[in-house]
């Protein structure tokens, strides 16, 4: 197996630049979906159920995308076609979803069902567009540069997040209406999705023209799983074969999981607690901020919509804090310690949200949450892709690893209403639940063994 060459900074940058546009879309989704459904008429106690379908689709679609891209070769590459298709679908859905209440549907339930289906398609397409960027790094970047490559992805991810989170606040500030008739999403949010969709497709087109993937033979020389992947890439009927090191001649997903390195599962355990915590943040934080700072729970009120915009600002502050913390992480001599400390700081941030009644006091907990977000973006994939060297089928494994992001969200969404009742029905208290989950994730980092 040949050693992958060192890439220039701009080559690493181009591999991940489209992540900027994808993350704008993802930020608009995570920052506004609960606000949109509350505006459409959803009850807070059932709010988490609206988040079940997106990760469920992700856990089904991502392994398919990973496996198919392992076996694909076109004139545009193996990963980029899936990136482009995912982005195109995301753009279409981003223009439909915020208008769910504007299509003349008479029943609130019908509006909510339309919104659920649109959210499912949006999350699936965003993940379909996002996953190829991680695969491209795994395919083309050597082990010495992988941390740098994922750090660039982290920077672009957070830069896109800042832009996406701030859009509703900025558009409201320049005069676009921030309130609308009951059951209608405010224009400030609708236009945020329109502009985000435009930026997404432009970024993906840039990546399509700038990144040239290795053809099957050259890919095989650098990645050590050449005979199987090269055959799969050139033959539509080629069966997915296991790497020789696994000892299996025919590898389906179950076989791949059985042969996965222990690091795959241990990082997955950490991921479980982290992504469950984030699911509760996305679901309840607008209500938590509105309740804590504005003492408001009515989604139709102007104060609630103001709280929604301010939550976007807080998300942006979280992203900026993440960028700063990402520059601190490499200074830790022990990567596991850096990971655990970051998650613990994020847990503290979540727990502080209900105890910061001032609008600007909320900045402190979100800066702390940004520390956890920085570690979650880069470190899991660094641990896992390093552990997977020589296993082959990188795309399939990373698609399967996406289950450690999706499964905890599904479980958390199913349990959300019950937990909300157990903590007294206050969305702000759910932030303490998120804090406890992140601290549990920090503890589980100790189980990971570095190579």
Coordinates of C-alpha atoms in Angstrom, one line a residue:
X1 CA 0.0 0.0 0.0
X2 CA 1.5 3.3 -1.1
X3 CA 1.7 6.2 1.3
X4 CA -0.7 9.0 0.5
X5 CA 1.0 12.2 -0.5
X6 CA 1.0 15.3 1.6
X7 CA -1.6 17.8 0.3
X8 CA -1.2 21.5 0.2
X9 CA -3.4 23.7 2.5
X10 CA -5.6 24.7 -0.4
X11 CA -6.1 21.1 -1.5
X12 CA -7.2 20.3 2.0
X13 CA -9.4 23.4 2.0
X14 CA -11.1 22.5 -1.4
X15 CA -11.8 19.0 -0.1
X16 CA -14.0 20.5 2.6
X17 CA -15.2 23.9 1.3
X18 CA -18.6 22.7 0.4
X19 CA -19.1 21.9 4.1
X20 CA -19.6 25.6 4.5
X21 CA -22.8 25.6 2.5
X22 CA -24.0 22.3 3.9
X23 CA -23.5 23.6 7.4
X24 CA -25.5 26.7 6.7
X25 CA -28.4 24.4 5.8
X26 CA -27.8 22.3 8.8
X27 CA -27.7 25.3 11.1
X28 CA -31.0 26.6 9.7
X29 CA -32.6 23.2 10.4
X30 CA -31.3 22.7 13.9
X31 CA -31.8 26.3 14.9
X32 CA -35.3 26.8 13.6
X33 CA -37.1 23.5 13.2
X34 CA -38.6 23.4 16.7
X35 CA -39.5 27.1 16.3
X36 CA -41.2 26.3 13.0
X37 CA -43.2 23.4 14.4
X38 CA -44.2 25.4 17.5
X39 CA -45.4 28.2 15.2
X40 CA -47.4 25.7 13.2
X41 CA -49.2 24.6 16.3
X42 CA -47.2 21.7 17.8
X43 CA -47.4 21.1 21.6
X44 CA -44.1 21.2 23.6
X45 CA -44.8 17.8 25.1
X46 CA -45.0 16.2 21.6
X47 CA -42.2 18.3 20.1
X48 CA -39.5 15.7 20.4
X49 CA -41.5 13.2 18.3
X50 CA -41.0 15.5 15.3
X51 CA -37.3 14.7 15.5
X52 CA -37.6 10.9 15.2
X53 CA -37.9 10.6 11.4
X54 CA -34.8 12.6 10.4
X55 CA -32.2 10.5 12.3
X56 CA -34.2 7.3 11.4
X57 CA -33.8 8.1 7.8
X58 CA -30.1 9.0 8.4
X59 CA -29.4 5.6 10.0
X60 CA -31.0 3.9 7.0
X61 CA -29.6 6.1 4.2
X62 CA -26.1 6.8 5.3
X63 CA -24.8 3.2 5.2
X64 CA -26.4 2.8 1.8
X65 CA -24.6 6.0 0.6
X66 CA -21.3 4.9 2.1
X67 CA -21.5 1.4 0.5
X68 CA -22.7 2.6 -2.9
X69 CA -20.1 5.3 -3.1
X70 CA -17.4 2.6 -2.3
X71 CA -18.6 0.8 -5.4
X72 CA -19.1 3.8 -7.6
X73 CA -16.9 5.4 -10.2
X74 CA -18.0 8.1 -12.6
X75 CA -16.2 10.9 -14.5
X76 CA -17.0 13.1 -11.5
X77 CA -15.6 10.7 -8.9
X78 CA -17.0 8.2 -6.4
X79 CA -18.2 10.5 -3.5
X80 CA -19.0 13.8 -5.4
X81 CA -22.1 12.5 -7.3
X82 CA -23.8 11.6 -3.9
X83 CA -22.8 15.0 -2.6
X84 CA -24.4 16.8 -5.5
X85 CA -27.6 14.8 -5.5
X86 CA -28.0 15.4 -1.7
X87 CA -27.4 19.1 -2.1
X88 CA -29.9 19.4 -4.9
X89 CA -32.7 17.7 -2.9
X90 CA -31.8 19.8 0.2
X91 CA -32.2 23.0 -1.8
X92 CA -35.6 22.0 -3.1
X93 CA -36.9 21.1 0.4
X94 CA -35.4 24.3 2.0
X95 CA -37.7 26.3 -0.2
X96 CA -40.8 24.2 0.8
X97 CA -40.4 23.5 4.5
X98 CA -40.7 27.1 6.0
X99 CA -43.8 27.6 3.8
X100 CA -45.6 24.6 5.4
X101 CA -48.3 26.9 6.9
X102 CA -48.8 28.9 3.7
X103 CA -50.2 26.3 1.3
X104 CA -53.8 26.6 2.4
X105 CA -54.1 23.3 4.3
X106 CA -57.1 23.5 6.6
X107 CA -56.1 21.2 9.4
X108 CA -53.2 21.8 11.8
X109 CA -52.5 18.1 11.8
X110 CA -52.2 18.1 8.0
X111 CA -49.8 21.1 8.1
X112 CA -47.7 19.3 10.8
X113 CA -47.6 16.1 8.7
X114 CA -46.4 18.0 5.7
X115 CA -43.8 19.6 7.8
X116 CA -42.6 16.3 9.2
X117 CA -42.2 14.8 5.7
X118 CA -40.3 17.9 4.6
X119 CA -38.0 17.7 7.7
X120 CA -37.3 14.0 7.0
X121 CA -36.3 14.8 3.4
X122 CA -34.2 17.8 4.5
X123 CA -32.3 16.0 7.2
X124 CA -31.7 13.0 4.9
X125 CA -30.5 15.1 2.0
X126 CA -28.2 17.3 4.2
X127 CA -26.6 14.2 5.7
X128 CA -26.3 12.7 2.2
X129 CA -24.4 15.9 1.2
X130 CA -22.4 16.0 4.4
X131 CA -21.1 12.4 4.5
X132 CA -19.1 12.5 1.3
X133 CA -16.9 15.2 2.8
X134 CA -15.8 13.0 5.6
X135 CA -15.3 10.1 3.1
X136 CA -13.1 12.3 0.9
X137 CA -10.8 13.0 3.8
X138 CA -10.7 9.3 4.6
X139 CA -9.9 8.5 1.0
X140 CA -7.3 11.1 0.1
X141 CA -5.6 12.4 3.3
X142 CA -2.8 10.6 5.0
X143 CA -2.8 9.9 8.7
X144 CA -0.4 12.7 9.6
X145 CA -2.6 15.3 7.9
X146 CA -6.0 13.9 8.9
X147 CA -6.3 15.9 12.1
X148 CA -5.5 19.1 10.1
X149 CA -8.0 18.2 7.4
X150 CA -10.8 17.6 10.0
X151 CA -9.8 20.8 11.7
X152 CA -10.4 22.7 8.4
X153 CA -13.7 20.9 8.2
X154 CA -14.4 22.0 11.7
X155 CA -13.6 25.6 10.9
X156 CA -15.8 25.7 7.8
X157 CA -18.5 23.9 9.7
X158 CA -18.5 26.5 12.4
X159 CA -18.3 29.4 9.9
X160 CA -21.3 28.0 8.1
X161 CA -23.1 27.6 11.4
X162 CA -22.5 31.2 12.4
X163 CA -24.0 32.5 9.1
X164 CA -27.0 30.1 9.2
X165 CA -27.8 30.8 12.8
X166 CA -27.6 34.6 12.4
X167 CA -29.7 34.8 9.2
X168 CA -33.2 35.2 11.0
X169 CA -31.8 37.8 13.4
X170 CA -30.1 39.8 10.6
X171 CA -33.1 39.7 8.3
X172 CA -35.4 40.9 11.2
X173 CA -32.9 43.7 12.0
X174 CA -33.0 45.0 8.4
X175 CA -36.8 45.2 8.4
X176 CA -38.1 41.8 7.2
X177 CA -41.1 40.9 9.3
X178 CA -40.4 38.7 12.3
X179 CA -44.1 37.9 13.1
X180 CA -46.9 36.5 10.9
X181 CA -50.4 35.3 11.2
X182 CA -51.0 32.4 13.5
X183 CA -49.8 29.2 12.0
X184 CA -47.6 31.0 9.5
X185 CA -43.8 31.0 9.7
X186 CA -42.4 34.6 9.9
X187 CA -40.8 35.9 6.6
X188 CA -37.4 36.5 8.4
X189 CA -37.2 32.7 8.8
X190 CA -38.5 31.9 5.3
X191 CA -35.9 34.2 3.6
X192 CA -33.2 32.7 5.7
X193 CA -33.9 29.3 4.2
X194 CA -34.0 30.7 0.7
X195 CA -30.6 32.4 0.9
X196 CA -29.2 29.4 2.7
X197 CA -30.3 27.1 -0.2
X198 CA -28.6 29.5 -2.7
X199 CA -25.3 29.4 -0.8
X200 CA -25.4 25.6 -0.5
X201 CA -25.7 24.9 -4.2
X202 CA -23.0 27.4 -5.0
X203 CA -20.5 25.8 -2.5
X204 CA -21.2 22.3 -3.8
X205 CA -20.7 23.4 -7.4
X206 CA -17.3 24.9 -6.3
X207 CA -16.3 21.6 -4.7
X208 CA -17.4 19.6 -7.8
X209 CA -15.1 21.6 -10.1
X210 CA -12.1 21.9 -7.7
X211 CA -11.8 18.3 -6.3
X212 CA -10.6 15.5 -8.5
X213 CA -10.9 12.1 -6.9
X214 CA -8.5 9.3 -7.6
X215 CA -9.6 6.8 -10.2
X216 CA -10.2 3.2 -9.0
X217 CA -6.6 1.9 -9.7
X218 CA -4.9 4.8 -8.0
X219 CA -7.4 4.8 -5.1
X220 CA -6.6 1.1 -4.5
X221 CA -2.9 1.8 -4.4
X222 CA -3.3 4.3 -1.6
X223 CA -6.0 2.7 0.4
X224 CA -5.0 -0.9 0.6
X225 CA -8.4 -2.3 -0.3
X226 CA -7.8 -2.1 -4.0
X227 CA -8.8 -5.4 -5.4
X228 CA -12.3 -5.3 -4.0
X229 CA -13.1 -1.6 -4.3
X230 CA -11.5 -1.2 -7.7
X231 CA -13.6 -4.1 -8.9
X232 CA -16.7 -2.7 -7.4
X233 CA -16.1 0.7 -8.8
X234 CA -15.8 -0.6 -12.4
X235 CA -18.4 -3.4 -12.3
X236 CA -22.0 -2.6 -11.4
X237 CA -22.6 -6.2 -10.4
X238 CA -19.5 -6.5 -8.2
X239 CA -20.2 -7.8 -4.7
X240 CA -19.1 -5.9 -1.6
X241 CA -16.1 -7.9 -0.4
X242 CA -14.4 -7.8 2.9
X243 CA -10.8 -6.7 3.4
X244 CA -8.4 -9.7 3.4
X245 CA -7.6 -8.9 7.0
X246 CA -11.1 -9.8 8.1
X247 CA -10.8 -13.3 6.8
X248 CA -14.3 -13.1 5.1
X249 CA -14.9 -13.4 1.4
X250 CA -18.3 -11.7 1.5
X251 CA -18.9 -8.7 3.7
X252 CA -22.3 -7.3 4.4
X253 CA -23.0 -4.6 7.0
X254 CA -23.4 -7.2 9.8
X255 CA -20.0 -8.7 8.9
X256 CA -18.4 -5.3 8.7
X257 CA -19.7 -4.4 12.2
X258 CA -18.6 -7.7 13.6
X259 CA -15.1 -7.0 12.3
X260 CA -15.0 -3.4 13.3
X261 CA -12.2 -2.3 15.6
X262 CA -13.1 -1.8 19.3
X263 CA -12.4 1.9 18.9
X264 CA -15.4 2.1 16.6
X265 CA -17.7 0.9 19.4
X266 CA -16.1 2.9 22.2
X267 CA -16.3 6.2 20.3
X268 CA -19.9 5.2 19.5
X269 CA -20.7 5.0 23.2
X270 CA -19.4 8.5 23.7
X271 CA -21.4 9.6 20.6
X272 CA -24.6 8.2 22.1
X273 CA -24.6 10.6 25.1
X274 CA -23.4 13.6 23.1
X275 CA -26.0 13.4 20.4
X276 CA -28.8 12.7 22.8
X277 CA -27.8 15.9 24.6
X278 CA -27.8 17.8 21.4
X279 CA -31.2 16.5 20.3
X280 CA -32.7 17.9 23.5
X281 CA -31.0 21.2 22.9
X282 CA -32.4 21.5 19.3
X283 CA -35.8 20.5 20.5
X284 CA -36.3 22.6 23.6
X285 CA -33.7 25.4 23.7
X286 CA -35.9 28.1 22.0
X287 CA -38.6 27.4 24.6
X288 CA -36.0 27.3 27.3
X289 CA -34.6 30.7 26.4
X290 CA -38.0 32.2 26.0
X291 CA -39.1 30.8 29.4
X292 CA -35.9 31.8 31.2
X293 CA -35.2 35.2 29.7
X294 CA -38.6 36.5 28.5
X295 CA -40.9 34.5 30.8
X296 CA -42.9 33.6 27.7
X297 CA -44.2 30.2 26.5
X298 CA -46.8 31.2 23.8
X299 CA -45.3 30.5 20.4
X300 CA -47.6 33.0 18.7
X301 CA -46.3 35.9 20.7
X302 CA -43.8 38.5 19.5
X303 CA -41.6 37.8 22.5
X304 CA -41.3 34.1 21.6
X305 CA -40.2 35.0 18.0
X306 CA -37.7 37.5 19.5
X307 CA -36.4 34.7 21.7
X308 CA -36.2 32.5 18.6
X309 CA -34.0 35.1 16.8
X310 CA -31.8 35.5 19.9
X311 CA -31.4 31.8 20.2
X312 CA -30.0 31.9 16.7
X313 CA -27.5 34.5 17.9
X314 CA -26.6 32.2 20.9
X315 CA -26.1 29.3 18.5
X316 CA -23.7 31.6 16.4
X317 CA -21.8 32.5 19.6
X318 CA -21.6 28.8 20.4
X319 CA -20.1 28.2 16.9
X320 CA -17.6 31.0 17.3
X321 CA -16.6 29.7 20.7
X322 CA -16.1 26.3 19.0
X323 CA -13.7 27.9 16.5
X324 CA -11.6 29.4 19.2
X325 CA -11.6 26.2 21.3
X326 CA -10.6 24.2 18.2
X327 CA -7.3 26.2 18.2
X328 CA -6.8 25.1 21.8
X329 CA -7.5 21.4 21.4
X330 CA -4.1 20.7 19.5
X331 CA -2.3 22.1 22.5
X332 CA -3.4 19.2 24.7
X333 CA -0.7 16.5 24.7
X334 CA -3.4 13.9 25.5
X335 CA -6.1 13.7 22.9
X336 CA -8.5 11.8 25.1
X337 CA -8.1 14.4 27.9
X338 CA -8.9 17.1 25.4
X339 CA -12.0 15.2 24.3
X340 CA -13.2 14.6 27.9
X341 CA -12.6 18.1 29.1
X342 CA -14.4 19.6 26.1
X343 CA -17.5 17.5 26.8
X344 CA -17.5 18.3 30.5
X345 CA -17.3 22.0 29.8
X346 CA -20.3 21.6 27.4
X347 CA -22.2 19.8 30.1
X348 CA -21.6 22.6 32.5
X349 CA -22.8 25.1 29.8
X350 CA -26.1 23.2 29.4
X351 CA -26.7 23.1 33.1
X352 CA -26.2 26.9 33.4
X353 CA -28.9 27.9 30.8
X354 CA -31.9 27.8 33.3
X355 CA -29.8 29.9 35.8
X356 CA -29.0 32.8 33.4
X357 CA -32.1 35.1 33.3
X358 CA -30.4 37.9 31.5
X359 CA -30.4 37.9 27.7
X360 CA -26.6 38.5 27.5
X361 CA -25.8 36.2 30.4
X362 CA -26.9 33.3 28.1
X363 CA -23.7 33.9 26.1
X364 CA -21.6 32.2 28.8
X365 CA -23.3 28.8 28.7
X366 CA -23.3 28.8 24.9
X367 CA -19.6 29.5 24.8
X368 CA -19.0 26.4 27.0
X369 CA -21.3 24.3 24.8
X370 CA -19.1 25.4 21.9
X371 CA -16.1 23.7 23.5
X372 CA -18.0 20.4 23.4
X373 CA -19.2 21.0 19.8
X374 CA -15.6 21.6 18.6
X375 CA -14.5 18.3 20.0
X376 CA -17.5 16.4 18.6
X377 CA -16.9 17.7 15.1
X378 CA -13.3 16.5 14.8
X379 CA -12.3 13.9 17.3
X380 CA -14.7 11.0 16.8
X381 CA -13.8 10.8 13.1
X382 CA -10.1 11.2 13.9
X383 CA -10.2 8.2 16.3
X384 CA -12.3 6.1 14.0
X385 CA -10.7 6.7 10.6
X386 CA -7.2 6.1 12.2
X387 CA -8.5 2.8 13.7
X388 CA -9.9 1.8 10.3
X389 CA -6.7 2.0 8.4
X390 CA -6.2 -1.3 6.5
X391 CA -9.8 -2.5 7.2
X392 CA -11.0 -1.3 3.8
X393 CA -14.6 -0.1 2.9
X394 CA -14.0 3.3 4.5
X395 CA -17.2 4.7 3.0
X396 CA -19.3 1.8 4.3
X397 CA -17.8 2.0 7.8
X398 CA -18.3 5.8 8.0
X399 CA -21.9 5.3 6.8
X400 CA -22.4 2.8 9.6
X401 CA -20.6 5.0 12.1
X402 CA -23.3 7.6 11.3
X403 CA -25.6 5.3 13.3
X404 CA -23.8 6.5 16.4
X405 CA -25.2 10.0 15.6
X406 CA -28.7 8.9 14.5
X407 CA -29.6 6.2 17.0
X408 CA -29.2 8.3 20.1
X409 CA -31.3 11.0 18.6
X410 CA -34.1 8.5 17.8
X411 CA -34.0 7.1 21.4
X412 CA -33.8 10.6 22.9
X413 CA -36.7 11.8 20.7
X414 CA -38.9 8.9 21.8
X415 CA -38.2 9.6 25.4
X416 CA -38.3 13.4 25.2
X417 CA -41.9 13.9 26.2
X418 CA -41.7 11.5 29.1
X419 CA -38.6 13.1 30.4
X420 CA -40.1 16.5 30.1
X421 CA -43.0 15.4 32.2
X422 CA -40.7 13.9 34.8
X423 CA -38.7 17.2 35.2
X424 CA -41.9 19.2 35.7
X425 CA -42.8 20.2 32.1
X426 CA -40.3 23.0 31.9
X427 CA -38.2 23.0 28.7
X428 CA -35.5 24.9 30.6
X429 CA -35.0 21.9 32.9
X430 CA -34.3 19.7 29.8
X431 CA -31.1 21.7 29.4
X432 CA -29.9 20.2 32.8
X433 CA -30.7 16.7 31.4
X434 CA -28.5 17.6 28.4
X435 CA -25.8 18.6 30.7
X436 CA -25.9 15.3 32.6
X437 CA -25.7 13.4 29.3
X438 CA -22.6 15.3 28.1
X439 CA -20.9 14.6 31.4
X440 CA -21.6 10.9 31.0
X441 CA -20.1 11.1 27.6
X442 CA -17.0 12.7 29.0
X443 CA -16.6 9.8 31.4
X444 CA -17.0 7.3 28.6
X445 CA -14.0 8.8 26.8
X446 CA -11.8 7.0 29.3
X447 CA -12.8 3.7 27.6
X448 CA -11.2 4.6 24.2
X449 CA -7.8 3.2 23.5
X450 CA -5.7 5.2 21.1
X451 CA -3.6 3.3 18.6

